[in-house]
């Protein structure tokens, strides 16, 4: 059994396999949707989003897209994802005409016809899955208008022993058994546990954002059991 997080086509295959039970599982996670909406609110999108373009990078089944829509109901929203089965579930939901979904890796957006500039980018549970997170952060910054915000929403276990113990207990005591019960495929959820363990802590990811040229980098956690684990990272593409 691999001790490395899944990447690229192996990861897309795991998400495709997990897609049928994905929404059922995240709906059983208290605060999942509320915290996505909290991160979307923290982006500070003005008004109802009219006239703005937003990108949901790694939109999956559309939970993060719905969070964006809740804060910017009149924005044009483009959701992109590498896993066709996840995206099919997003597309099957009810959306305004201003939302559309594109099957593409974040690495291949230009080839898929997705071009900036965007007035905001939301990346929920995406960055730790990428082979080259620094390169993709720079690429996302290039897609943002000057002064616009990237929000990264994700779990961070970090080096703190208590936080790592909580993350381990939640994954192996709840998430993975639930995935077994719902035939969600444990590979994806072992990947979740492992990829969070092996990725940055919160200060490390903030430094990564700065290294990619973002400014005004900030980080806040969320309430609930996820406090200290789940975070919103906010970062701006600097003005010239
Ligand atoms: C944990 S899901 C999160 C989905 C959604 N953002 C949410 O909040 O529920 C992560 C998503 O990122 C997608 N993903 C992973 N690597 C990707 C990549 N390189 N390009 C585009 N999407 C990717 C997966 O296919 C998956 O749907």
PDB file of C-alpha atoms and ligand atoms in Angstrom:
ATOM      1  CA  UNK A   1       0.000   0.000   0.000  1.00  0.00           C
ATOM      2  CA  UNK A   2       1.389   3.398  -1.032  1.00  0.00           C
ATOM      3  CA  UNK A   3       2.362   5.789   1.737  1.00  0.00           C
ATOM      4  CA  UNK A   4       2.343   8.715  -0.651  1.00  0.00           C
ATOM      5  CA  UNK A   5      -0.758  10.790  -1.365  1.00  0.00           C
ATOM      6  CA  UNK A   6      -2.517  10.007  -4.653  1.00  0.00           C
ATOM      7  CA  UNK A   7      -1.761  12.323  -7.563  1.00  0.00           C
ATOM      8  CA  UNK A   8      -3.085  13.195 -11.031  1.00  0.00           C
ATOM      9  CA  UNK A   9      -4.944  10.358 -12.790  1.00  0.00           C
ATOM     10  CA  UNK A  10      -4.804   8.066  -9.714  1.00  0.00           C
ATOM     11  CA  UNK A  11      -6.465  10.788  -7.664  1.00  0.00           C
ATOM     12  CA  UNK A  12      -9.076  11.555 -10.343  1.00  0.00           C
ATOM     13  CA  UNK A  13      -9.871   7.814 -10.499  1.00  0.00           C
ATOM     14  CA  UNK A  14     -10.306   7.721  -6.708  1.00  0.00           C
ATOM     15  CA  UNK A  15     -12.617  10.760  -6.809  1.00  0.00           C
ATOM     16  CA  UNK A  16     -14.575   9.216  -9.690  1.00  0.00           C
ATOM     17  CA  UNK A  17     -15.052   6.068  -7.592  1.00  0.00           C
ATOM     18  CA  UNK A  18     -16.022   8.098  -4.522  1.00  0.00           C
ATOM     19  CA  UNK A  19     -18.385  10.435  -6.372  1.00  0.00           C
ATOM     20  CA  UNK A  20     -21.646   8.466  -5.841  1.00  0.00           C
ATOM     21  CA  UNK A  21     -21.344   8.677  -2.045  1.00  0.00           C
ATOM     22  CA  UNK A  22     -19.453  11.984  -1.797  1.00  0.00           C
ATOM     23  CA  UNK A  23     -22.445  14.213  -1.049  1.00  0.00           C
ATOM     24  CA  UNK A  24     -23.897  11.733   1.450  1.00  0.00           C
ATOM     25  CA  UNK A  25     -20.606  11.646   3.333  1.00  0.00           C
ATOM     26  CA  UNK A  26     -19.988  15.396   3.408  1.00  0.00           C
ATOM     27  CA  UNK A  27     -23.613  15.993   4.465  1.00  0.00           C
ATOM     28  CA  UNK A  28     -22.852  13.872   7.557  1.00  0.00           C
ATOM     29  CA  UNK A  29     -19.906  16.119   8.433  1.00  0.00           C
ATOM     30  CA  UNK A  30     -21.317  18.771  10.783  1.00  0.00           C
ATOM     31  CA  UNK A  31     -20.435  22.235   9.533  1.00  0.00           C
ATOM     32  CA  UNK A  32     -19.131  21.149   6.112  1.00  0.00           C
ATOM     33  CA  UNK A  33     -21.403  23.399   4.062  1.00  0.00           C
ATOM     34  CA  UNK A  34     -21.585  26.131   6.703  1.00  0.00           C
ATOM     35  CA  UNK A  35     -17.784  26.390   6.797  1.00  0.00           C
ATOM     36  CA  UNK A  36     -17.536  26.570   3.013  1.00  0.00           C
ATOM     37  CA  UNK A  37     -20.023  29.451   3.136  1.00  0.00           C
ATOM     38  CA  UNK A  38     -17.975  31.072   5.918  1.00  0.00           C
ATOM     39  CA  UNK A  39     -14.814  30.937   3.775  1.00  0.00           C
ATOM     40  CA  UNK A  40     -16.734  32.298   0.781  1.00  0.00           C
ATOM     41  CA  UNK A  41     -18.039  35.177   2.951  1.00  0.00           C
ATOM     42  CA  UNK A  42     -14.516  35.877   4.143  1.00  0.00           C
ATOM     43  CA  UNK A  43     -13.546  36.629   0.519  1.00  0.00           C
ATOM     44  CA  UNK A  44     -15.443  39.896   0.920  1.00  0.00           C
ATOM     45  CA  UNK A  45     -17.075  39.798  -2.512  1.00  0.00           C
ATOM     46  CA  UNK A  46     -18.900  43.114  -2.948  1.00  0.00           C
ATOM     47  CA  UNK A  47     -22.689  43.272  -3.226  1.00  0.00           C
ATOM     48  CA  UNK A  48     -24.421  40.366  -4.936  1.00  0.00           C
ATOM     49  CA  UNK A  49     -21.502  39.719  -7.291  1.00  0.00           C
ATOM     50  CA  UNK A  50     -23.209  41.262 -10.323  1.00  0.00           C
ATOM     51  CA  UNK A  51     -20.652  41.826 -13.094  1.00  0.00           C
ATOM     52  CA  UNK A  52     -17.984  39.725 -11.354  1.00  0.00           C
ATOM     53  CA  UNK A  53     -16.347  36.484 -12.518  1.00  0.00           C
ATOM     54  CA  UNK A  54     -15.453  33.831  -9.959  1.00  0.00           C
ATOM     55  CA  UNK A  55     -13.543  30.564 -10.349  1.00  0.00           C
ATOM     56  CA  UNK A  56     -14.189  27.505  -8.179  1.00  0.00           C
ATOM     57  CA  UNK A  57     -11.008  25.459  -8.648  1.00  0.00           C
ATOM     58  CA  UNK A  58     -11.631  21.792  -7.753  1.00  0.00           C
ATOM     59  CA  UNK A  59     -15.399  22.281  -7.482  1.00  0.00           C
ATOM     60  CA  UNK A  60     -16.125  18.553  -7.076  1.00  0.00           C
ATOM     61  CA  UNK A  61     -19.872  17.919  -6.760  1.00  0.00           C
ATOM     62  CA  UNK A  62     -20.528  21.643  -6.421  1.00  0.00           C
ATOM     63  CA  UNK A  63     -20.583  22.125  -2.630  1.00  0.00           C
ATOM     64  CA  UNK A  64     -18.010  24.922  -2.847  1.00  0.00           C
ATOM     65  CA  UNK A  65     -19.785  26.349  -5.921  1.00  0.00           C
ATOM     66  CA  UNK A  66     -22.993  26.561  -3.893  1.00  0.00           C
ATOM     67  CA  UNK A  67     -21.062  28.383  -1.165  1.00  0.00           C
ATOM     68  CA  UNK A  68     -19.787  30.913  -3.723  1.00  0.00           C
ATOM     69  CA  UNK A  69     -23.292  31.324  -5.090  1.00  0.00           C
ATOM     70  CA  UNK A  70     -24.604  32.009  -1.575  1.00  0.00           C
ATOM     71  CA  UNK A  71     -22.385  35.105  -1.303  1.00  0.00           C
ATOM     72  CA  UNK A  72     -22.458  36.166  -4.959  1.00  0.00           C
ATOM     73  CA  UNK A  73     -25.785  35.051  -6.453  1.00  0.00           C
ATOM     74  CA  UNK A  74     -25.388  37.252  -9.555  1.00  0.00           C
ATOM     75  CA  UNK A  75     -21.736  36.527 -10.342  1.00  0.00           C
ATOM     76  CA  UNK A  76     -20.591  34.442 -13.300  1.00  0.00           C
ATOM     77  CA  UNK A  77     -19.166  31.304 -11.687  1.00  0.00           C
ATOM     78  CA  UNK A  78     -16.932  28.778 -13.441  1.00  0.00           C
ATOM     79  CA  UNK A  79     -16.430  25.470 -11.613  1.00  0.00           C
ATOM     80  CA  UNK A  80     -13.611  23.258 -12.836  1.00  0.00           C
ATOM     81  CA  UNK A  81     -12.632  19.755 -11.764  1.00  0.00           C
ATOM     82  CA  UNK A  82     -10.384  16.928 -12.935  1.00  0.00           C
ATOM     83  CA  UNK A  83     -12.789  14.131 -11.962  1.00  0.00           C
ATOM     84  CA  UNK A  84     -15.577  13.675 -14.502  1.00  0.00           C
ATOM     85  CA  UNK A  85     -17.868  11.782 -12.114  1.00  0.00           C
ATOM     86  CA  UNK A  86     -17.622  14.497  -9.459  1.00  0.00           C
ATOM     87  CA  UNK A  87     -18.369  17.120 -12.091  1.00  0.00           C
ATOM     88  CA  UNK A  88     -21.328  15.127 -13.454  1.00  0.00           C
ATOM     89  CA  UNK A  89     -22.900  15.313  -9.991  1.00  0.00           C
ATOM     90  CA  UNK A  90     -22.294  19.045  -9.862  1.00  0.00           C
ATOM     91  CA  UNK A  91     -23.862  19.532 -13.295  1.00  0.00           C
ATOM     92  CA  UNK A  92     -26.922  17.476 -12.319  1.00  0.00           C
ATOM     93  CA  UNK A  93     -27.843  20.016  -9.632  1.00  0.00           C
ATOM     94  CA  UNK A  94     -29.907  23.118 -10.194  1.00  0.00           C
ATOM     95  CA  UNK A  95     -27.864  26.238 -11.011  1.00  0.00           C
ATOM     96  CA  UNK A  96     -28.534  29.677 -12.427  1.00  0.00           C
ATOM     97  CA  UNK A  97     -27.526  30.280 -16.061  1.00  0.00           C
ATOM     98  CA  UNK A  98     -24.519  32.221 -14.781  1.00  0.00           C
ATOM     99  CA  UNK A  99     -22.847  29.054 -13.421  1.00  0.00           C
ATOM    100  CA  UNK A 100     -21.025  26.574 -15.653  1.00  0.00           C
ATOM    101  CA  UNK A 101     -18.767  23.595 -15.148  1.00  0.00           C
ATOM    102  CA  UNK A 102     -15.650  22.599 -17.078  1.00  0.00           C
ATOM    103  CA  UNK A 103     -13.915  19.223 -16.948  1.00  0.00           C
ATOM    104  CA  UNK A 104     -10.270  20.138 -16.602  1.00  0.00           C
ATOM    105  CA  UNK A 105      -7.309  19.779 -14.326  1.00  0.00           C
ATOM    106  CA  UNK A 106      -6.402  23.109 -12.762  1.00  0.00           C
ATOM    107  CA  UNK A 107      -3.055  22.689 -14.505  1.00  0.00           C
ATOM    108  CA  UNK A 108      -4.745  22.724 -17.951  1.00  0.00           C
ATOM    109  CA  UNK A 109      -7.244  25.573 -17.708  1.00  0.00           C
ATOM    110  CA  UNK A 110      -6.046  27.504 -20.750  1.00  0.00           C
ATOM    111  CA  UNK A 111      -6.288  24.358 -22.911  1.00  0.00           C
ATOM    112  CA  UNK A 112      -9.835  23.878 -21.625  1.00  0.00           C
ATOM    113  CA  UNK A 113     -10.753  27.434 -22.650  1.00  0.00           C
ATOM    114  CA  UNK A 114     -10.856  28.843 -19.119  1.00  0.00           C
ATOM    115  CA  UNK A 115      -9.163  32.239 -19.071  1.00  0.00           C
ATOM    116  CA  UNK A 116      -8.927  35.074 -16.581  1.00  0.00           C
ATOM    117  CA  UNK A 117      -9.192  37.585 -15.309  1.00  0.00           C
ATOM    118  CA  UNK A 118     -11.295  36.474 -12.347  1.00  0.00           C
ATOM    119  CA  UNK A 119     -12.506  38.711  -9.521  1.00  0.00           C
ATOM    120  CA  UNK A 120     -12.039  35.916  -7.005  1.00  0.00           C
ATOM    121  CA  UNK A 121     -10.882  32.302  -6.865  1.00  0.00           C
ATOM    122  CA  UNK A 122     -12.059  29.724  -4.339  1.00  0.00           C
ATOM    123  CA  UNK A 123     -10.028  26.533  -3.925  1.00  0.00           C
ATOM    124  CA  UNK A 124     -11.594  24.214  -1.348  1.00  0.00           C
ATOM    125  CA  UNK A 125      -9.686  21.024  -0.490  1.00  0.00           C
ATOM    126  CA  UNK A 126      -7.586  21.316  -3.662  1.00  0.00           C
ATOM    127  CA  UNK A 127      -4.055  22.596  -3.069  1.00  0.00           C
ATOM    128  CA  UNK A 128      -2.639  19.664  -1.057  1.00  0.00           C
ATOM    129  CA  UNK A 129      -3.729  17.367  -3.889  1.00  0.00           C
ATOM    130  CA  UNK A 130      -1.503  18.991  -6.493  1.00  0.00           C
ATOM    131  CA  UNK A 131       1.885  17.740  -7.652  1.00  0.00           C
ATOM    132  CA  UNK A 132       3.194  21.311  -7.938  1.00  0.00           C
ATOM    133  CA  UNK A 133       1.262  23.517  -5.497  1.00  0.00           C
ATOM    134  CA  UNK A 134       3.710  26.428  -5.825  1.00  0.00           C
ATOM    135  CA  UNK A 135       3.473  26.466  -9.611  1.00  0.00           C
ATOM    136  CA  UNK A 136      -0.324  26.279  -9.453  1.00  0.00           C
ATOM    137  CA  UNK A 137      -0.547  29.072  -6.873  1.00  0.00           C
ATOM    138  CA  UNK A 138       1.436  31.275  -9.255  1.00  0.00           C
ATOM    139  CA  UNK A 139      -0.826  30.229 -12.127  1.00  0.00           C
ATOM    140  CA  UNK A 140      -3.952  31.030 -10.085  1.00  0.00           C
ATOM    141  CA  UNK A 141      -2.499  34.421  -9.178  1.00  0.00           C
ATOM    142  CA  UNK A 142      -1.998  35.116 -12.887  1.00  0.00           C
ATOM    143  CA  UNK A 143      -5.726  34.435 -13.404  1.00  0.00           C
ATOM    144  CA  UNK A 144      -6.769  37.016 -10.801  1.00  0.00           C
ATOM    145  CA  UNK A 145      -7.358  40.693 -11.458  1.00  0.00           C
ATOM    146  CA  UNK A 146      -4.942  42.921  -9.528  1.00  0.00           C
ATOM    147  CA  UNK A 147      -6.308  43.328  -5.992  1.00  0.00           C
ATOM    148  CA  UNK A 148      -8.565  40.269  -6.257  1.00  0.00           C
ATOM    149  CA  UNK A 149      -8.659  37.497  -3.642  1.00  0.00           C
ATOM    150  CA  UNK A 150      -7.764  33.833  -3.589  1.00  0.00           C
ATOM    151  CA  UNK A 151      -9.442  31.870  -0.783  1.00  0.00           C
ATOM    152  CA  UNK A 152      -8.031  28.448   0.039  1.00  0.00           C
ATOM    153  CA  UNK A 153     -10.219  26.375   2.339  1.00  0.00           C
ATOM    154  CA  UNK A 154      -8.695  23.188   3.720  1.00  0.00           C
ATOM    155  CA  UNK A 155      -7.725  20.967   6.618  1.00  0.00           C
ATOM    156  CA  UNK A 156      -4.274  21.517   8.102  1.00  0.00           C
ATOM    157  CA  UNK A 157      -2.896  19.100  10.683  1.00  0.00           C
ATOM    158  CA  UNK A 158       0.469  20.765  11.220  1.00  0.00           C
ATOM    159  CA  UNK A 159       3.039  19.788  13.789  1.00  0.00           C
ATOM    160  CA  UNK A 160       0.953  20.265  16.932  1.00  0.00           C
ATOM    161  CA  UNK A 161       0.520  16.854  18.615  1.00  0.00           C
ATOM    162  CA  UNK A 162      -3.007  17.460  19.898  1.00  0.00           C
ATOM    163  CA  UNK A 163      -4.212  18.627  16.479  1.00  0.00           C
ATOM    164  CA  UNK A 164      -2.607  15.667  14.727  1.00  0.00           C
ATOM    165  CA  UNK A 165      -4.181  13.301  17.269  1.00  0.00           C
ATOM    166  CA  UNK A 166      -7.609  14.873  16.661  1.00  0.00           C
ATOM    167  CA  UNK A 167      -7.151  14.560  12.895  1.00  0.00           C
ATOM    168  CA  UNK A 168      -6.100  10.911  13.238  1.00  0.00           C
ATOM    169  CA  UNK A 169      -9.079  10.129  15.510  1.00  0.00           C
ATOM    170  CA  UNK A 170     -11.596  11.822  13.196  1.00  0.00           C
ATOM    171  CA  UNK A 171     -10.245  10.098  10.074  1.00  0.00           C
ATOM    172  CA  UNK A 172      -9.850   6.579  11.469  1.00  0.00           C
ATOM    173  CA  UNK A 173     -12.702   6.708  13.992  1.00  0.00           C
ATOM    174  CA  UNK A 174     -15.379   8.388  11.863  1.00  0.00           C
ATOM    175  CA  UNK A 175     -14.552   9.302   8.258  1.00  0.00           C
ATOM    176  CA  UNK A 176     -13.035   6.027   7.039  1.00  0.00           C
ATOM    177  CA  UNK A 177     -15.633   3.793   8.804  1.00  0.00           C
ATOM    178  CA  UNK A 178     -18.419   5.981   7.354  1.00  0.00           C
ATOM    179  CA  UNK A 179     -16.885   5.660   3.890  1.00  0.00           C
ATOM    180  CA  UNK A 180     -16.865   1.861   4.332  1.00  0.00           C
ATOM    181  CA  UNK A 181     -20.512   1.915   5.443  1.00  0.00           C
ATOM    182  CA  UNK A 182     -21.497   4.004   2.406  1.00  0.00           C
ATOM    183  CA  UNK A 183     -19.271   2.082  -0.033  1.00  0.00           C
ATOM    184  CA  UNK A 184     -17.365   5.286  -0.663  1.00  0.00           C
ATOM    185  CA  UNK A 185     -14.045   3.557  -1.202  1.00  0.00           C
ATOM    186  CA  UNK A 186     -11.534   3.876   1.622  1.00  0.00           C
ATOM    187  CA  UNK A 187      -8.659   4.780  -0.734  1.00  0.00           C
ATOM    188  CA  UNK A 188      -9.938   8.311  -1.148  1.00  0.00           C
ATOM    189  CA  UNK A 189     -10.339   8.846   2.589  1.00  0.00           C
ATOM    190  CA  UNK A 190      -6.975   7.302   3.461  1.00  0.00           C
ATOM    191  CA  UNK A 191      -5.640   9.783   0.911  1.00  0.00           C
ATOM    192  CA  UNK A 192      -7.460  12.576   2.766  1.00  0.00           C
ATOM    193  CA  UNK A 193      -5.820  11.556   6.060  1.00  0.00           C
ATOM    194  CA  UNK A 194      -2.376  11.125   4.531  1.00  0.00           C
ATOM    195  CA  UNK A 195      -2.374  14.192   2.274  1.00  0.00           C
ATOM    196  CA  UNK A 196      -3.292  16.483   5.167  1.00  0.00           C
ATOM    197  CA  UNK A 197      -0.630  14.868   7.373  1.00  0.00           C
ATOM    198  CA  UNK A 198       2.029  15.338   4.725  1.00  0.00           C
ATOM    199  CA  UNK A 199       1.137  18.880   3.649  1.00  0.00           C
ATOM    200  CA  UNK A 200       1.964  22.244   5.228  1.00  0.00           C
ATOM    201  CA  UNK A 201       1.004  23.575   8.615  1.00  0.00           C
ATOM    202  CA  UNK A 202      -0.893  26.888   8.582  1.00  0.00           C
ATOM    203  CA  UNK A 203       2.182  29.180   8.804  1.00  0.00           C
ATOM    204  CA  UNK A 204       3.881  27.046   6.159  1.00  0.00           C
ATOM    205  CA  UNK A 205       0.998  27.423   3.726  1.00  0.00           C
ATOM    206  CA  UNK A 206       0.853  31.168   4.402  1.00  0.00           C
ATOM    207  CA  UNK A 207       4.568  31.356   3.498  1.00  0.00           C
ATOM    208  CA  UNK A 208       3.848  29.336   0.366  1.00  0.00           C
ATOM    209  CA  UNK A 209       1.224  31.915  -0.655  1.00  0.00           C
ATOM    210  CA  UNK A 210       3.685  34.754  -0.095  1.00  0.00           C
ATOM    211  CA  UNK A 211       6.326  32.854  -2.051  1.00  0.00           C
ATOM    212  CA  UNK A 212       3.870  32.663  -4.974  1.00  0.00           C
ATOM    213  CA  UNK A 213       3.639  36.460  -4.977  1.00  0.00           C
ATOM    214  CA  UNK A 214       0.417  36.961  -3.012  1.00  0.00           C
ATOM    215  CA  UNK A 215       0.106  39.805  -0.508  1.00  0.00           C
ATOM    216  CA  UNK A 216      -2.138  40.528   2.489  1.00  0.00           C
ATOM    217  CA  UNK A 217      -2.024  36.844   3.388  1.00  0.00           C
ATOM    218  CA  UNK A 218      -4.269  35.945   6.309  1.00  0.00           C
ATOM    219  CA  UNK A 219      -5.492  32.771   7.948  1.00  0.00           C
ATOM    220  CA  UNK A 220      -8.486  32.025  10.151  1.00  0.00           C
ATOM    221  CA  UNK A 221      -9.885  28.774  11.454  1.00  0.00           C
ATOM    222  CA  UNK A 222     -13.552  27.771  11.699  1.00  0.00           C
ATOM    223  CA  UNK A 223     -15.780  26.807  14.653  1.00  0.00           C
ATOM    224  CA  UNK A 224     -16.862  23.264  15.570  1.00  0.00           C
ATOM    225  CA  UNK A 225     -14.819  20.065  15.728  1.00  0.00           C
ATOM    226  CA  UNK A 226     -12.778  21.424  12.831  1.00  0.00           C
ATOM    227  CA  UNK A 227     -11.463  24.335  14.917  1.00  0.00           C
ATOM    228  CA  UNK A 228      -7.668  24.436  14.619  1.00  0.00           C
ATOM    229  CA  UNK A 229      -7.756  21.977  11.701  1.00  0.00           C
ATOM    230  CA  UNK A 230      -9.882  23.581   9.018  1.00  0.00           C
ATOM    231  CA  UNK A 231      -8.774  27.009   7.816  1.00  0.00           C
ATOM    232  CA  UNK A 232      -9.547  29.787   5.391  1.00  0.00           C
ATOM    233  CA  UNK A 233      -6.427  31.274   3.831  1.00  0.00           C
ATOM    234  CA  UNK A 234      -6.980  34.610   2.133  1.00  0.00           C
ATOM    235  CA  UNK A 235      -4.449  36.165  -0.205  1.00  0.00           C
ATOM    236  CA  UNK A 236      -4.498  38.986  -2.731  1.00  0.00           C
ATOM    237  CA  UNK A 237      -2.974  39.375  -6.148  1.00  0.00           C
ATOM    238  CA  UNK A 238      -1.086  42.622  -5.544  1.00  0.00           C
ATOM    239  CA  UNK A 239      -1.999  45.843  -7.304  1.00  0.00           C
ATOM    240  CA  UNK A 240       0.681  46.962  -9.780  1.00  0.00           C
TER     241      UNK A 240
HETATM  242  C1  LIG B   1     -12.253  17.025  -1.632  1.00  0.00           C
HETATM  243  S1  LIG B   1     -12.915  17.475  -3.203  1.00  0.00           S
HETATM  244  C2  LIG B   1     -13.593  19.069  -2.844  1.00  0.00           C
HETATM  245  C3  LIG B   1     -14.712  19.417  -3.757  1.00  0.00           C
HETATM  246  C4  LIG B   1     -15.370  20.748  -3.469  1.00  0.00           C
HETATM  247  N1  LIG B   1     -14.440  21.857  -3.634  1.00  0.00           N
HETATM  248  C5  LIG B   1     -15.967  20.786  -2.083  1.00  0.00           C
HETATM  249  O1  LIG B   1     -15.652  21.731  -1.350  1.00  0.00           O
HETATM  250  O2  LIG B   1     -16.751  19.897  -1.707  1.00  0.00           O
HETATM  251  C6  LIG B   1     -11.426  17.915  -4.108  1.00  0.00           C
HETATM  252  C7  LIG B   1     -11.689  18.035  -5.597  1.00  0.00           C
HETATM  253  O3  LIG B   1     -10.494  18.500  -6.222  1.00  0.00           O
HETATM  254  C8  LIG B   1     -10.409  17.854  -7.474  1.00  0.00           C
HETATM  255  N2  LIG B   1      -9.021  17.880  -7.931  1.00  0.00           N
HETATM  256  C9  LIG B   1      -7.949  17.264  -7.405  1.00  0.00           C
HETATM  257  N3  LIG B   1      -6.842  17.529  -8.124  1.00  0.00           N
HETATM  258  C10 LIG B   1      -7.241  18.344  -9.135  1.00  0.00           C
HETATM  259  C11 LIG B   1      -6.562  18.986 -10.196  1.00  0.00           C
HETATM  260  N4  LIG B   1      -5.256  18.801 -10.398  1.00  0.00           N
HETATM  261  N5  LIG B   1      -7.274  19.773 -11.025  1.00  0.00           N
HETATM  262  C12 LIG B   1      -8.605  19.954 -10.842  1.00  0.00           C
HETATM  263  N6  LIG B   1      -9.308  19.361  -9.861  1.00  0.00           N
HETATM  264  C13 LIG B   1      -8.628  18.569  -9.009  1.00  0.00           C
HETATM  265  C14 LIG B   1     -10.920  16.449  -7.218  1.00  0.00           C
HETATM  266  O4  LIG B   1     -11.293  15.807  -8.424  1.00  0.00           O
HETATM  267  C15 LIG B   1     -12.061  16.713  -6.255  1.00  0.00           C
HETATM  268  O5  LIG B   1     -13.298  16.812  -6.906  1.00  0.00           O
END
